[in-house]
């Protein structure tokens, strides 16, 4: 899976700080819910990982199109520091206001910290916003997350499903 490959590379090459906020990732982080096994990847690295989303399955329930979540606070009985990094994997497919979402994610992450964003570039569009494909392009991803300096970005094909291409960006908070 492209997101897992990029996550491993992000950890190896950039060593982001934790805790990691998976923005819009209520289902992405937990393999048991049918998503990607991102939680074990970041937990194994000792970073900590929490999902922030509209859905009750998220660790922290919030509408990131409306407001940023600045501090993790007390989760599972433990006080956590401010966010160290953000992951956005496929959140743009369902996001009603990608520019506001990206701005709020940028406000959540302290200067000098990291972002990894991934979106399916082509193929089936399951989201509600099928007419504004700009958000699924390399330039669109850089626009949405303009608070982050792109360190690496581009398009990557899924090795297992060559028909699927993903646009990605790894960035540092300006």
XYZ file of C-alpha atoms in Angstrom:
174
model
C 0.000 0.000 0.000
C 1.311 3.427 -0.986
C 0.332 5.096 2.306
C 2.221 2.497 4.353
C 5.282 2.723 2.052
C 5.284 6.515 2.368
C 4.781 6.279 6.131
C 7.819 4.012 6.477
C 9.903 6.339 4.307
C 8.677 9.382 6.262
C 9.737 7.729 9.529
C 13.107 6.625 8.137
C 14.120 9.781 6.256
C 12.497 12.601 8.242
C 11.884 11.152 11.723
C 8.796 13.218 12.620
C 8.032 14.025 16.248
C 4.973 12.676 18.012
C 2.239 12.462 18.849
C 0.921 12.059 15.309
C -2.566 13.358 14.463
C -4.245 11.391 11.690
C -6.517 14.168 10.464
C -9.691 12.773 8.963
C -8.471 9.284 9.776
C -11.187 7.735 11.940
C -11.179 4.667 9.727
C -7.719 4.870 8.146
C -5.674 4.170 11.233
C -7.231 1.018 12.543
C -6.867 -2.152 10.540
C -9.633 -3.798 12.576
C -12.049 -1.195 11.154
C -11.038 -2.048 7.602
C -8.466 0.729 7.293
C -4.731 0.843 6.900
C -2.458 -0.316 9.724
C -1.003 3.149 10.345
C -1.426 3.026 14.116
C 1.021 0.112 14.605
C 3.521 1.787 12.276
C 3.671 4.971 14.376
C 3.232 3.248 17.734
C 6.211 0.988 16.940
C 8.264 4.128 16.273
C 7.304 5.374 19.747
C 5.477 8.423 18.424
C 1.944 7.806 19.564
C -0.953 8.056 17.142
C -4.462 9.437 17.476
C -7.216 9.921 14.930
C -9.053 13.250 14.681
C -12.293 13.114 12.701
C -16.024 13.833 12.664
C -16.925 10.239 13.445
C -17.415 8.716 16.881
C -14.838 6.012 16.067
C -12.109 8.687 16.156
C -9.922 9.124 19.235
C -10.789 12.850 19.192
C -14.031 13.968 17.569
C -13.698 17.331 15.791
C -14.634 18.997 12.505
C -11.282 20.080 11.080
C -13.037 22.134 8.389
C -14.358 24.320 11.222
C -11.606 24.458 13.833
C -8.083 23.188 14.547
C -7.364 20.968 17.561
C -4.288 22.507 19.175
C -3.564 20.186 22.078
C -4.201 16.519 22.417
C -5.071 16.935 26.095
C -5.868 13.896 28.197
C -6.353 10.759 26.139
C -6.707 7.334 27.726
C -5.872 8.881 31.109
C -2.529 10.374 30.014
C -1.755 14.049 29.331
C -0.218 14.423 25.897
C 1.892 17.297 24.535
C 0.865 19.385 21.493
C 0.898 17.612 18.154
C 4.278 16.757 16.704
C 3.142 15.766 13.213
C 0.076 15.248 11.041
C -0.962 12.549 8.610
C -3.766 13.075 6.102
C -4.498 9.902 4.156
C -7.544 10.054 1.906
C -9.216 12.725 4.058
C -9.516 15.015 1.018
C -11.813 12.544 -0.692
C -14.576 13.295 1.802
C -13.664 16.776 3.012
C -16.293 19.440 2.207
C -13.836 22.366 2.411
C -10.277 21.223 1.645
C -8.739 24.709 1.919
C -10.171 25.288 5.421
C -9.171 21.746 6.395
C -5.575 22.315 5.238
C -5.382 25.715 6.941
C -6.575 24.234 10.254
C -4.160 21.308 10.029
C -1.396 23.877 9.424
C -2.456 25.815 12.533
C -2.386 22.616 14.619
C 1.213 21.687 13.852
C 4.040 23.770 15.378
C 6.623 25.426 13.128
C 9.340 23.046 12.024
C 7.189 19.933 12.499
C 6.023 17.549 9.782
C 3.098 16.572 7.545
C 2.527 13.545 5.344
C -0.485 13.844 3.017
C -1.668 11.212 0.536
C -4.665 11.195 -1.831
C -5.749 8.836 -4.572
C -5.000 10.600 -7.847
C -7.159 8.520 -10.173
C -9.554 5.597 -10.167
C -12.830 5.301 -8.337
C -13.966 8.470 -6.572
C -15.926 7.418 -3.516
C -16.141 10.893 -2.047
C -18.911 13.435 -2.147
C -16.875 15.944 -4.163
C -16.338 14.268 -7.503
C -16.465 17.501 -9.519
C -13.513 19.261 -7.915
C -10.701 16.921 -8.908
C -8.092 19.655 -8.375
C -7.720 18.465 -4.773
C -6.403 15.112 -6.044
C -3.498 16.648 -7.992
C 0.064 17.400 -6.962
C -0.564 21.169 -7.229
C -3.873 20.813 -5.355
C -2.244 18.996 -2.449
C 0.441 21.688 -2.202
C -2.270 24.391 -2.259
C -4.392 22.737 0.447
C -1.357 22.308 2.711
C 0.337 25.616 1.859
C 1.386 26.117 5.499
C 3.936 23.340 4.886
C 7.096 23.650 2.802
C 7.125 20.665 0.410
C 10.222 18.575 1.096
C 9.090 15.811 -1.205
C 5.998 15.531 -3.406
C 4.791 13.816 -6.519
C 2.876 10.825 -7.801
C 3.465 7.230 -6.818
C 1.864 4.110 -8.293
C 0.589 1.344 -6.073
C 2.937 -1.609 -6.640
C 0.148 -4.127 -6.097
C -2.480 -2.306 -8.195
C -0.744 -0.511 -11.041
C -3.993 1.132 -12.099
C -4.027 3.198 -8.884
C -1.859 6.277 -8.578
C -1.486 8.416 -5.501
C -0.405 12.008 -5.132
C 1.615 12.699 -1.983
C 3.441 15.428 -0.131
C 5.850 15.344 2.766
C 6.318 18.798 4.198
C 7.734 20.802 7.059
C 5.672 23.476 8.823
C 6.823 26.935 7.693
